[in-house]
Amino acid sequence: MEERPFSVTKTSDVLSVSGSVDEYAVIALRNAIREHSEDYTIPLHIDLSDADYLPSVAVSVLVTALRSAEQNGTTITLVAEPGTIAQRVLLVCALPYLTSLDGDDSSSSGPSVVA
């Protein structure tokens, strides 16, 4: 399987992640999250549904973002559509996530609090 290059796009309060979040891309991911959440002080949705590769180092960046936002009294919400690589990784790592951005996410999964 050929990996697609990493990219992020921002629309409104959603940061969409595409491609492989490999060890080289995690710095760009971390910087994009920090920038678009204004150093973890405003709410942000991170849509990981189009990510091809999400290793533990990328999960670490997401956990740090979740915790930093919580410490600042705001939220970062992870989104991963069912059946995607990101959804499986978030589920295995027991990270909270939504399955869609449409506001009617009765099928959200994962724990409600990150330890």
JSON list of C-alpha atoms in Angstrom, two decimals:
[
{"chain": "A", "resi": 1, "resn": "MET", "atom": "CA", "xyz": [0.00, 0.00, 0.00]},
{"chain": "A", "resi": 2, "resn": "GLU", "atom": "CA", "xyz": [1.42, 3.35, -1.02]},
{"chain": "A", "resi": 3, "resn": "GLU", "atom": "CA", "xyz": [1.18, 6.06, 1.59]},
{"chain": "A", "resi": 4, "resn": "ARG", "atom": "CA", "xyz": [-0.25, 9.45, 0.65]},
{"chain": "A", "resi": 5, "resn": "PRO", "atom": "CA", "xyz": [1.61, 12.58, 1.74]},
{"chain": "A", "resi": 6, "resn": "PHE", "atom": "CA", "xyz": [0.49, 14.26, 4.94]},
{"chain": "A", "resi": 7, "resn": "SER", "atom": "CA", "xyz": [-1.63, 17.39, 4.69]},
{"chain": "A", "resi": 8, "resn": "VAL", "atom": "CA", "xyz": [-3.93, 19.46, 6.89]},
{"chain": "A", "resi": 9, "resn": "THR", "atom": "CA", "xyz": [-6.66, 21.85, 5.88]},
{"chain": "A", "resi": 10, "resn": "LYS", "atom": "CA", "xyz": [-8.63, 24.19, 8.11]},
{"chain": "A", "resi": 11, "resn": "THR", "atom": "CA", "xyz": [-12.23, 25.25, 7.60]},
{"chain": "A", "resi": 12, "resn": "SER", "atom": "CA", "xyz": [-14.15, 27.05, 10.31]},
{"chain": "A", "resi": 13, "resn": "ASP", "atom": "CA", "xyz": [-13.34, 25.15, 13.53]},
{"chain": "A", "resi": 14, "resn": "VAL", "atom": "CA", "xyz": [-12.31, 21.89, 11.81]},
{"chain": "A", "resi": 15, "resn": "LEU", "atom": "CA", "xyz": [-8.76, 20.80, 11.11]},
{"chain": "A", "resi": 16, "resn": "SER", "atom": "CA", "xyz": [-8.87, 17.96, 8.56]},
{"chain": "A", "resi": 17, "resn": "VAL", "atom": "CA", "xyz": [-5.92, 15.57, 8.47]},
{"chain": "A", "resi": 18, "resn": "SER", "atom": "CA", "xyz": [-5.12, 13.54, 5.34]},
{"chain": "A", "resi": 19, "resn": "GLY", "atom": "CA", "xyz": [-2.47, 11.04, 4.36]},
{"chain": "A", "resi": 20, "resn": "SER", "atom": "CA", "xyz": [0.27, 9.53, 6.49]},
{"chain": "A", "resi": 21, "resn": "VAL", "atom": "CA", "xyz": [0.99, 11.10, 9.85]},
{"chain": "A", "resi": 22, "resn": "ASP", "atom": "CA", "xyz": [4.45, 9.57, 10.03]},
{"chain": "A", "resi": 23, "resn": "GLU", "atom": "CA", "xyz": [7.37, 10.54, 12.27]},
{"chain": "A", "resi": 24, "resn": "TYR", "atom": "CA", "xyz": [8.18, 13.47, 9.99]},
{"chain": "A", "resi": 25, "resn": "ALA", "atom": "CA", "xyz": [4.62, 14.77, 9.80]},
{"chain": "A", "resi": 26, "resn": "VAL", "atom": "CA", "xyz": [3.93, 14.78, 13.55]},
{"chain": "A", "resi": 27, "resn": "ILE", "atom": "CA", "xyz": [5.75, 18.08, 13.98]},
{"chain": "A", "resi": 28, "resn": "ALA", "atom": "CA", "xyz": [3.57, 19.66, 11.31]},
{"chain": "A", "resi": 29, "resn": "LEU", "atom": "CA", "xyz": [0.48, 18.13, 12.95]},
{"chain": "A", "resi": 30, "resn": "ARG", "atom": "CA", "xyz": [1.45, 19.45, 16.38]},
{"chain": "A", "resi": 31, "resn": "ASN", "atom": "CA", "xyz": [2.14, 22.91, 14.96]},
{"chain": "A", "resi": 32, "resn": "ALA", "atom": "CA", "xyz": [-1.14, 22.98, 13.04]},
{"chain": "A", "resi": 33, "resn": "ILE", "atom": "CA", "xyz": [-3.13, 22.00, 16.14]},
{"chain": "A", "resi": 34, "resn": "ARG", "atom": "CA", "xyz": [-1.37, 24.62, 18.26]},
{"chain": "A", "resi": 35, "resn": "GLU", "atom": "CA", "xyz": [-1.86, 27.33, 15.64]},
{"chain": "A", "resi": 36, "resn": "HIS", "atom": "CA", "xyz": [-5.52, 26.64, 14.89]},
{"chain": "A", "resi": 37, "resn": "SER", "atom": "CA", "xyz": [-6.47, 26.20, 18.55]},
{"chain": "A", "resi": 38, "resn": "GLU", "atom": "CA", "xyz": [-4.50, 29.34, 19.44]},
{"chain": "A", "resi": 39, "resn": "ASP", "atom": "CA", "xyz": [-2.20, 27.40, 21.77]},
{"chain": "A", "resi": 40, "resn": "TYR", "atom": "CA", "xyz": [-5.03, 25.16, 22.99]},
{"chain": "A", "resi": 41, "resn": "THR", "atom": "CA", "xyz": [-7.26, 28.05, 24.11]},
{"chain": "A", "resi": 42, "resn": "ILE", "atom": "CA", "xyz": [-10.18, 27.79, 21.66]},
{"chain": "A", "resi": 43, "resn": "PRO", "atom": "CA", "xyz": [-12.28, 24.78, 20.67]},
{"chain": "A", "resi": 44, "resn": "LEU", "atom": "CA", "xyz": [-11.15, 22.76, 17.66]},
{"chain": "A", "resi": 45, "resn": "HIS", "atom": "CA", "xyz": [-12.36, 19.63, 15.89]},
{"chain": "A", "resi": 46, "resn": "ILE", "atom": "CA", "xyz": [-9.67, 17.41, 14.37]},
{"chain": "A", "resi": 47, "resn": "ASP", "atom": "CA", "xyz": [-11.07, 15.18, 11.64]},
{"chain": "A", "resi": 48, "resn": "LEU", "atom": "CA", "xyz": [-8.76, 12.20, 11.23]},
{"chain": "A", "resi": 49, "resn": "SER", "atom": "CA", "xyz": [-11.05, 10.20, 8.95]},
{"chain": "A", "resi": 50, "resn": "ASP", "atom": "CA", "xyz": [-8.79, 10.58, 5.92]},
{"chain": "A", "resi": 51, "resn": "ALA", "atom": "CA", "xyz": [-5.54, 9.65, 7.71]},
{"chain": "A", "resi": 52, "resn": "ASP", "atom": "CA", "xyz": [-3.80, 6.61, 6.19]},
{"chain": "A", "resi": 53, "resn": "TYR", "atom": "CA", "xyz": [-1.27, 6.03, 8.95]},
{"chain": "A", "resi": 54, "resn": "LEU", "atom": "CA", "xyz": [-1.50, 7.07, 12.60]},
{"chain": "A", "resi": 55, "resn": "PRO", "atom": "CA", "xyz": [1.40, 5.67, 14.67]},
{"chain": "A", "resi": 56, "resn": "SER", "atom": "CA", "xyz": [1.91, 6.03, 18.41]},
{"chain": "A", "resi": 57, "resn": "VAL", "atom": "CA", "xyz": [3.94, 9.22, 18.03]},
{"chain": "A", "resi": 58, "resn": "ALA", "atom": "CA", "xyz": [0.91, 10.84, 16.33]},
{"chain": "A", "resi": 59, "resn": "VAL", "atom": "CA", "xyz": [-1.38, 9.54, 19.08]},
{"chain": "A", "resi": 60, "resn": "SER", "atom": "CA", "xyz": [0.95, 11.18, 21.60]},
{"chain": "A", "resi": 61, "resn": "VAL", "atom": "CA", "xyz": [0.52, 14.54, 19.84]},
{"chain": "A", "resi": 62, "resn": "LEU", "atom": "CA", "xyz": [-3.27, 14.12, 20.01]},
{"chain": "A", "resi": 63, "resn": "VAL", "atom": "CA", "xyz": [-3.21, 13.19, 23.71]},
{"chain": "A", "resi": 64, "resn": "THR", "atom": "CA", "xyz": [-1.05, 16.22, 24.48]},
{"chain": "A", "resi": 65, "resn": "ALA", "atom": "CA", "xyz": [-3.50, 18.44, 22.58]},
{"chain": "A", "resi": 66, "resn": "LEU", "atom": "CA", "xyz": [-6.51, 17.00, 24.43]},
{"chain": "A", "resi": 67, "resn": "ARG", "atom": "CA", "xyz": [-4.87, 17.49, 27.82]},
{"chain": "A", "resi": 68, "resn": "SER", "atom": "CA", "xyz": [-3.57, 20.99, 27.04]},
{"chain": "A", "resi": 69, "resn": "ALA", "atom": "CA", "xyz": [-7.00, 22.13, 25.86]},
{"chain": "A", "resi": 70, "resn": "GLU", "atom": "CA", "xyz": [-8.64, 20.67, 28.96]},
{"chain": "A", "resi": 71, "resn": "GLN", "atom": "CA", "xyz": [-6.12, 22.48, 31.20]},
{"chain": "A", "resi": 72, "resn": "ASN", "atom": "CA", "xyz": [-7.04, 25.72, 29.41]},
{"chain": "A", "resi": 73, "resn": "GLY", "atom": "CA", "xyz": [-10.77, 25.17, 29.90]},
{"chain": "A", "resi": 74, "resn": "THR", "atom": "CA", "xyz": [-11.59, 24.35, 26.28]},
{"chain": "A", "resi": 75, "resn": "THR", "atom": "CA", "xyz": [-12.00, 21.25, 24.13]},
{"chain": "A", "resi": 76, "resn": "ILE", "atom": "CA", "xyz": [-10.33, 19.58, 21.24]},
{"chain": "A", "resi": 77, "resn": "THR", "atom": "CA", "xyz": [-12.60, 16.99, 19.69]},
{"chain": "A", "resi": 78, "resn": "LEU", "atom": "CA", "xyz": [-11.27, 14.11, 17.65]},
{"chain": "A", "resi": 79, "resn": "VAL", "atom": "CA", "xyz": [-13.39, 12.84, 14.76]},
{"chain": "A", "resi": 80, "resn": "ALA", "atom": "CA", "xyz": [-12.98, 9.51, 12.97]},
{"chain": "A", "resi": 81, "resn": "GLU", "atom": "CA", "xyz": [-15.60, 7.93, 10.74]},
{"chain": "A", "resi": 82, "resn": "PRO", "atom": "CA", "xyz": [-16.45, 4.29, 11.43]},
{"chain": "A", "resi": 83, "resn": "GLY", "atom": "CA", "xyz": [-14.21, 1.78, 9.70]},
{"chain": "A", "resi": 84, "resn": "THR", "atom": "CA", "xyz": [-11.33, 4.18, 9.15]},
{"chain": "A", "resi": 85, "resn": "ILE", "atom": "CA", "xyz": [-7.78, 3.55, 10.32]},
{"chain": "A", "resi": 86, "resn": "ALA", "atom": "CA", "xyz": [-8.07, 6.52, 12.67]},
{"chain": "A", "resi": 87, "resn": "GLN", "atom": "CA", "xyz": [-11.25, 5.16, 14.23]},
{"chain": "A", "resi": 88, "resn": "ARG", "atom": "CA", "xyz": [-9.56, 1.83, 14.93]},
{"chain": "A", "resi": 89, "resn": "VAL", "atom": "CA", "xyz": [-6.48, 3.50, 16.42]},
{"chain": "A", "resi": 90, "resn": "LEU", "atom": "CA", "xyz": [-8.53, 5.83, 18.64]},
{"chain": "A", "resi": 91, "resn": "LEU", "atom": "CA", "xyz": [-10.67, 2.93, 19.79]},
{"chain": "A", "resi": 92, "resn": "VAL", "atom": "CA", "xyz": [-7.66, 0.75, 20.66]},
{"chain": "A", "resi": 93, "resn": "CYS", "atom": "CA", "xyz": [-6.01, 3.68, 22.47]},
{"chain": "A", "resi": 94, "resn": "ALA", "atom": "CA", "xyz": [-9.27, 4.43, 24.34]},
{"chain": "A", "resi": 95, "resn": "LEU", "atom": "CA", "xyz": [-9.32, 8.06, 23.20]},
{"chain": "A", "resi": 96, "resn": "PRO", "atom": "CA", "xyz": [-12.64, 9.90, 23.03]},
{"chain": "A", "resi": 97, "resn": "TYR", "atom": "CA", "xyz": [-13.88, 10.66, 19.53]},
{"chain": "A", "resi": 98, "resn": "LEU", "atom": "CA", "xyz": [-16.95, 11.43, 17.47]},
{"chain": "A", "resi": 99, "resn": "THR", "atom": "CA", "xyz": [-17.90, 9.48, 14.37]},
{"chain": "A", "resi": 100, "resn": "SER", "atom": "CA", "xyz": [-19.16, 12.54, 12.48]},
{"chain": "A", "resi": 101, "resn": "LEU", "atom": "CA", "xyz": [-19.22, 16.32, 12.51]},
{"chain": "A", "resi": 102, "resn": "ASP", "atom": "CA", "xyz": [-22.91, 16.69, 11.73]},
{"chain": "A", "resi": 103, "resn": "GLY", "atom": "CA", "xyz": [-23.89, 17.39, 15.34]},
{"chain": "A", "resi": 104, "resn": "ASP", "atom": "CA", "xyz": [-25.98, 14.21, 15.64]},
{"chain": "A", "resi": 105, "resn": "ASP", "atom": "CA", "xyz": [-23.32, 11.84, 16.86]},
{"chain": "A", "resi": 106, "resn": "SER", "atom": "CA", "xyz": [-25.27, 9.34, 18.89]},
{"chain": "A", "resi": 107, "resn": "SER", "atom": "CA", "xyz": [-22.62, 6.77, 18.04]},
{"chain": "A", "resi": 108, "resn": "SER", "atom": "CA", "xyz": [-19.66, 8.53, 19.63]},
{"chain": "A", "resi": 109, "resn": "SER", "atom": "CA", "xyz": [-17.22, 6.19, 21.23]},
{"chain": "A", "resi": 110, "resn": "GLY", "atom": "CA", "xyz": [-14.30, 6.03, 23.58]},
{"chain": "A", "resi": 111, "resn": "PRO", "atom": "CA", "xyz": [-14.10, 7.22, 27.16]},
{"chain": "A", "resi": 112, "resn": "SER", "atom": "CA", "xyz": [-15.43, 10.62, 28.12]},
{"chain": "A", "resi": 113, "resn": "VAL", "atom": "CA", "xyz": [-12.29, 11.60, 30.02]},
{"chain": "A", "resi": 114, "resn": "VAL", "atom": "CA", "xyz": [-8.66, 11.26, 28.99]},
{"chain": "A", "resi": 115, "resn": "ALA", "atom": "CA", "xyz": [-6.57, 10.07, 31.92]}
]
